[in-house]
Short mmCIF file of C-alpha atoms in Angstrom, two decimals:
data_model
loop_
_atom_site.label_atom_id
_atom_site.label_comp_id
_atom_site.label_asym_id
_atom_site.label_seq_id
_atom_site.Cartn_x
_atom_site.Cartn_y
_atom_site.Cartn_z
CA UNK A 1 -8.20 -6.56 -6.82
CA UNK A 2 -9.98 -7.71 -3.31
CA UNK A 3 -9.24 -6.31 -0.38
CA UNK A 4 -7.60 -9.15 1.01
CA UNK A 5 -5.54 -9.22 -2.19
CA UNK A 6 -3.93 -5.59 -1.77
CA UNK A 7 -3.69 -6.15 2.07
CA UNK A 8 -1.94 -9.25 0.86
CA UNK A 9 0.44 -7.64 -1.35
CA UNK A 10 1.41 -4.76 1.36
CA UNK A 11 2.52 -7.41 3.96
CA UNK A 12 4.70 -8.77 1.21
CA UNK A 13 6.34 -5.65 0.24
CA UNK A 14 6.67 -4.35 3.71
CA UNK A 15 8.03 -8.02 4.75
CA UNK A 16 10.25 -7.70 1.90
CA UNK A 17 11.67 -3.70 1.32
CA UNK A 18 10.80 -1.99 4.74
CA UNK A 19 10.32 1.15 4.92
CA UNK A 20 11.53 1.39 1.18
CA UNK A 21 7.93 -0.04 0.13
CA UNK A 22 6.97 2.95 2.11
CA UNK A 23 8.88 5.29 0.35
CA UNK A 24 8.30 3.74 -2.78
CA UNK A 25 4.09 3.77 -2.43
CA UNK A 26 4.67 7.36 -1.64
CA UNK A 27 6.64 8.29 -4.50
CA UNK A 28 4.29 6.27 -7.15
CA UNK A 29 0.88 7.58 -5.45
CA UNK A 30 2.55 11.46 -6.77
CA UNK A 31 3.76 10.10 -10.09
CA UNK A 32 0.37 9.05 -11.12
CA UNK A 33 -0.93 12.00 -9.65
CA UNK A 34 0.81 14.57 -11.81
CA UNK A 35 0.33 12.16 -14.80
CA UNK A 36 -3.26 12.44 -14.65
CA UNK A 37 -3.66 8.68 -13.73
CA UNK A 38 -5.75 8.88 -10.97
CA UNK A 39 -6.99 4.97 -10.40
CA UNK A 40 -3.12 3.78 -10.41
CA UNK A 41 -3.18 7.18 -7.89
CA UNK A 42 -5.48 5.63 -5.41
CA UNK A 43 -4.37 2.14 -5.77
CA UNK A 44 -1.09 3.49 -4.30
CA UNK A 45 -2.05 5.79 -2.35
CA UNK A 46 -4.58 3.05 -0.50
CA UNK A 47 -1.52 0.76 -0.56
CA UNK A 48 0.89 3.32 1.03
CA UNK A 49 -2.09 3.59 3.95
CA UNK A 50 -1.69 -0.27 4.48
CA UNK A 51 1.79 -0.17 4.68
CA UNK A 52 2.09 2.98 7.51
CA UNK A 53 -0.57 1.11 9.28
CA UNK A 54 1.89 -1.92 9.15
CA UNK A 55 4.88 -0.49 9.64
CA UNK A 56 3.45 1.11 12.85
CA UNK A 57 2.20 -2.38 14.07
CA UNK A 58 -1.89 -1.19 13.43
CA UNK A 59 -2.88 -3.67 11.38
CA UNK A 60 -1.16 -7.42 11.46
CA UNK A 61 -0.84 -8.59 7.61
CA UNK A 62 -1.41 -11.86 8.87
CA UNK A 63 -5.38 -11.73 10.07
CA UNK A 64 -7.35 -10.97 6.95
CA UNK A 65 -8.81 -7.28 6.64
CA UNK A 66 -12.12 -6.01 5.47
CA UNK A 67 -13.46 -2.67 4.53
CA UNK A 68 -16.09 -1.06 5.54
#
């Protein structure tokens, strides 16, 4: 996935479940965690990072991100 693309996808859930795609990001980033899955870790983990940064008005999902 691109950057754009998961930057993307975190404006949609945070537009669509609040802080529940929050929560949710949180909760999945330890799941994968304890089962060993570490990529599917990160993935959430990075997407749980997008989502704070948009839920405390940081970042605006709709002007394209890049990483550095």
């Amino acid at each position: 996935m691109r950057a754009g693309d998961v930057c993307q996808l975190a404006a949609e859930l945070a537009i669509e479940h609040g802080a529940d795609a929050r929560e949710y990001a949180r909760r999945a980033t330890l799941m994968f965690q304890v089962e060993g899955n570490l990529d599917r870790a990160h993935f959430w983990f990075a997407l749980a990072i997008l989502l704070d940064d948009i839920a405390e008005h940081r970042l605006d999902p709709h002007i394209p991100v890049s990483f550095h």
